[in-house]
Short mmCIF file of C-alpha atoms in Angstrom, two decimals:
data_model
loop_
_atom_site.label_atom_id
_atom_site.label_comp_id
_atom_site.label_asym_id
_atom_site.label_seq_id
_atom_site.Cartn_x
_atom_site.Cartn_y
_atom_site.Cartn_z
CA MET A 1 0.03 -0.01 -0.05
CA ALA A 2 1.29 3.37 -0.77
CA ALA A 3 1.84 5.95 1.96
CA PRO A 4 -1.00 8.20 2.89
CA GLY A 5 -1.66 10.76 0.24
CA GLY A 6 -0.70 8.19 -2.56
CA THR A 7 -3.00 7.04 -5.18
CA ASN A 8 -3.85 3.65 -3.59
CA TYR A 9 -4.68 5.39 -0.26
CA THR A 10 -6.94 7.69 -1.99
CA VAL A 11 -8.78 5.00 -3.85
CA MET A 12 -9.37 3.00 -0.58
CA ARG A 13 -10.79 6.11 1.15
CA ILE A 14 -13.31 6.57 -1.71
CA LEU A 15 -14.33 2.69 -1.49
CA GLN A 16 -14.98 3.24 2.36
CA ASN A 17 -17.34 6.27 1.77
CA PRO A 18 -20.73 5.29 0.27
CA ARG A 19 -21.45 8.93 -0.60
CA GLN A 20 -18.37 9.30 -2.71
CA ILE A 21 -19.11 6.07 -4.46
CA ALA A 22 -22.49 7.31 -5.45
CA GLN A 23 -21.13 10.74 -6.51
CA ALA A 24 -18.36 8.91 -8.68
CA GLN A 25 -21.11 6.66 -10.21
CA THR A 26 -23.18 9.58 -10.97
CA GLY A 27 -20.39 11.48 -12.66
CA GLN A 28 -19.53 8.47 -14.82
CA ALA A 29 -23.08 7.97 -15.85
CA ALA A 30 -23.33 11.65 -16.89
CA TRP A 31 -20.11 11.37 -18.82
CA ARG A 32 -21.32 8.20 -20.80
CA ALA A 33 -24.60 10.27 -21.53
CA GLY A 34 -22.64 13.22 -22.84
CA THR A 35 -24.26 15.62 -20.35
CA ALA A 36 -20.97 16.38 -18.42
CA ARG A 37 -17.52 17.17 -19.57
CA PRO A 38 -14.42 17.73 -17.53
CA SER A 39 -13.80 21.44 -17.05
CA SER A 40 -11.17 22.83 -19.17
CA PRO A 41 -8.21 24.70 -17.49
CA SER A 42 -8.26 28.47 -17.70
CA PRO A 43 -6.01 29.59 -20.46
CA SER A 44 -2.86 31.11 -19.38
CA PRO A 45 -2.41 34.81 -20.20
CA THR A 46 0.75 34.15 -22.00
CA LEU A 47 -0.75 31.85 -24.47
CA ALA A 48 -2.65 34.66 -25.86
CA MET A 49 0.60 36.57 -26.44
CA LYS A 50 3.22 35.87 -29.02
CA ALA A 51 5.52 32.99 -28.01
CA GLY A 52 8.53 34.23 -26.13
CA LEU A 53 7.34 37.78 -25.69
CA SER A 54 6.26 39.34 -22.32
CA MET A 55 3.22 41.52 -21.87
CA SER A 56 5.31 44.61 -21.96
CA ASP A 57 6.78 43.52 -25.21
CA ASN A 58 3.44 43.14 -26.69
CA LYS A 59 2.24 46.31 -25.57
CA THR A 60 5.32 47.95 -27.23
CA LEU A 61 4.58 46.18 -30.50
CA GLU A 62 1.00 47.49 -30.35
CA ALA A 63 2.24 51.13 -29.47
CA ASN A 64 4.53 50.96 -32.55
CA LYS A 65 1.79 49.91 -34.76
CA ALA A 66 -0.56 52.49 -33.47
CA LEU A 67 2.07 55.09 -33.99
CA VAL A 68 2.58 54.15 -37.80
CA ARG A 69 -1.32 54.12 -38.18
CA ARG A 70 -1.58 57.63 -36.76
CA ASN A 71 1.12 58.69 -39.12
CA PHE A 72 -0.93 57.38 -42.12
CA GLU A 73 -4.20 58.68 -40.83
CA VAL A 74 -3.27 62.05 -39.30
CA ILE A 75 -0.21 63.18 -41.39
CA TRP A 76 -0.62 61.47 -44.82
CA SER A 77 -4.28 61.32 -45.10
CA ALA A 78 -5.37 64.51 -43.22
CA CYS A 79 -2.12 66.49 -43.96
CA ASP A 80 -1.90 67.56 -40.40
CA LEU A 81 1.68 68.85 -40.48
CA LYS A 82 1.58 69.92 -36.79
CA ALA A 83 1.37 66.17 -35.99
CA VAL A 84 4.83 65.58 -37.52
CA ASP A 85 6.54 67.32 -34.51
CA THR A 86 5.00 64.63 -32.31
CA LEU A 87 5.06 61.49 -34.45
CA ILE A 88 8.37 62.09 -36.47
CA ALA A 89 11.77 62.32 -35.12
CA THR A 90 13.77 65.69 -36.06
CA ASP A 91 16.55 63.60 -37.59
CA TYR A 92 14.39 61.31 -39.42
CA ILE A 93 15.48 59.63 -42.55
CA GLY A 94 13.19 58.38 -45.43
CA HIS A 95 14.24 56.07 -48.15
CA ILE A 96 11.63 56.74 -50.70
CA ALA A 97 11.68 54.34 -53.88
CA THR A 98 10.99 57.10 -56.27
CA LEU A 99 13.41 59.66 -55.04
CA PRO A 100 17.26 59.40 -55.75
CA GLN A 101 18.24 60.58 -52.38
CA PRO A 102 16.81 59.97 -48.78
CA VAL A 103 14.41 62.55 -47.20
CA ARG A 104 16.40 63.80 -44.16
CA GLY A 105 14.81 65.62 -41.33
CA ALA A 106 11.17 66.29 -40.26
CA GLU A 107 11.06 69.48 -42.21
CA ALA A 108 11.84 67.66 -45.51
CA PHE A 109 9.33 65.17 -44.53
CA LYS A 110 6.61 67.76 -44.25
CA GLN A 111 7.56 69.06 -47.73
CA LEU A 112 7.20 65.51 -49.27
CA VAL A 113 3.61 65.10 -47.53
CA MET A 114 2.58 68.60 -49.05
CA MET A 115 3.98 67.50 -52.49
CA PHE A 116 1.51 64.72 -52.44
CA HIS A 117 -1.48 66.73 -51.08
CA ILE A 118 -0.91 69.49 -53.73
CA ALA A 119 -1.05 66.76 -56.60
CA SER A 120 -4.07 65.04 -54.69
CA PRO A 121 -5.79 66.96 -51.80
CA ASN A 122 -8.33 64.28 -51.12
CA ILE A 123 -5.59 61.46 -50.84
CA ARG A 124 -6.56 58.84 -48.26
CA PHE A 125 -4.43 55.97 -46.94
CA GLU A 126 -6.11 52.67 -46.04
CA ILE A 127 -4.12 50.16 -44.05
CA GLN A 128 -4.46 46.73 -45.38
CA ASP A 129 -2.22 44.84 -42.89
CA GLN A 130 0.42 45.44 -40.29
CA ILE A 131 3.20 43.38 -38.66
CA ALA A 132 5.58 44.54 -35.97
CA GLU A 133 8.75 42.89 -34.76
CA GLY A 134 11.19 44.54 -32.46
CA SER A 135 11.48 48.21 -33.22
CA GLN A 136 10.13 47.77 -36.81
CA VAL A 137 6.53 47.87 -38.25
CA ALA A 138 5.70 46.57 -41.70
CA THR A 139 2.48 48.02 -43.18
CA ARG A 140 0.61 47.21 -46.50
CA TRP A 141 -1.48 49.96 -47.63
CA ILE A 142 -3.46 51.42 -50.48
CA ALA A 143 -3.99 55.23 -51.30
CA HIS A 144 -6.94 56.62 -52.97
CA GLY A 145 -7.12 60.08 -54.47
CA THR A 146 -7.74 62.26 -57.41
CA HIS A 147 -4.97 63.86 -59.58
CA GLN A 148 -5.99 67.52 -59.17
CA GLY A 149 -2.64 69.32 -59.08
CA GLU A 150 0.85 69.02 -60.59
CA PHE A 151 2.97 66.34 -59.59
CA MET A 152 6.73 66.17 -60.53
CA GLY A 153 5.97 68.23 -63.49
CA ILE A 154 2.74 66.29 -64.56
CA ALA A 155 -0.10 68.50 -65.13
CA PRO A 156 -3.40 67.68 -63.36
CA SER A 157 -5.39 65.00 -65.13
CA GLY A 158 -8.50 64.62 -62.98
CA GLN A 159 -8.05 60.86 -62.90
CA SER A 160 -8.78 58.75 -60.07
CA LEU A 161 -5.82 57.30 -58.37
CA ALA A 162 -5.58 53.85 -56.46
CA VAL A 163 -1.99 53.07 -55.71
CA THR A 164 -0.67 50.17 -53.55
CA GLY A 165 2.46 50.03 -51.52
CA THR A 166 4.37 48.87 -48.57
CA SER A 167 6.20 50.77 -45.79
CA PHE A 168 8.65 49.80 -43.07
CA HIS A 169 9.04 52.05 -40.11
CA ARG A 170 11.73 51.95 -37.49
CA ILE A 171 10.64 53.28 -34.03
CA GLU A 172 12.93 54.79 -31.62
CA ASN A 173 11.92 56.56 -28.25
CA GLY A 174 8.33 56.61 -29.31
CA LEU A 175 8.96 58.38 -32.52
CA ILE A 176 9.36 57.32 -36.24
CA GLN A 177 13.18 57.45 -36.90
CA GLU A 178 13.42 55.94 -40.27
CA SER A 179 11.30 54.58 -43.05
CA TRP A 180 11.53 52.59 -46.28
CA ASP A 181 8.62 53.18 -48.67
CA ASP A 182 7.86 51.56 -52.02
CA TRP A 183 4.63 51.79 -54.14
CA ASP A 184 3.26 51.03 -57.56
CA ALA A 185 4.76 54.29 -59.10
CA LEU A 186 4.30 53.04 -62.81
CA SER A 187 0.50 52.48 -62.15
CA MET A 188 0.33 55.92 -60.62
CA LEU A 189 2.03 57.67 -63.48
CA GLN A 190 -0.08 55.74 -66.00
CA ASN A 191 -3.12 56.95 -64.25
CA MET A 192 -1.96 60.47 -64.28
CA THR A 193 -1.01 60.47 -67.98
CA GLN A 194 -3.82 58.24 -69.26
CA ASP A 195 -4.34 60.44 -72.25
CA VAL A 196 -0.58 60.24 -73.23
CA PHE A 197 -0.57 56.48 -72.97
CA GLN A 198 -3.72 56.17 -74.98
CA SER A 199 -2.42 58.34 -77.72
CA LEU A 200 0.77 56.33 -77.72
CA SER A 201 -0.93 52.94 -78.01
CA MET A 202 -3.11 54.34 -80.99
CA ARG A 203 0.13 55.00 -82.87
CA PHE A 204 1.30 51.44 -82.68
#
């Protein structure tokens, strides 16, 4: 016989107690009938988080994604340039796929935003997906607008624009420190110069 507290000792105590026997039989009958199920253990809070990350790590990742979303919603879509001072680092560096040199500094970033809003005052950015890891946030987006102003020497065409793109932002001290941005520039230019492309296609 096992020592008190062991498995055999517990079984013998149940067999010596008629009430416990009845309870055990009732439970088994209910289980066979499908009216009772063993209770599942409460999920651990850590299971709801990414593997290997603490709760504070997850909060940081969510805060970084929220910062980037605010950048798209308040700065790029609403053209609130005052928000640049609270969201973008003063020594920000932007690697823009269509520009030969990086955009350096918050003031240069404001000029970039203004260039797009002069060309399309109603431009709006819609976030399709976001993934955060470490200090970086990857965002897949689509921008909608109308070509109502000059853009890089291209006269306004009145054409509707729908441009897809991706951006990678590096966050430092709660601010956007650096970004890498790429989008379907060819599709955007084709929409802006649709008449030119149509006239060229008619010649061939």
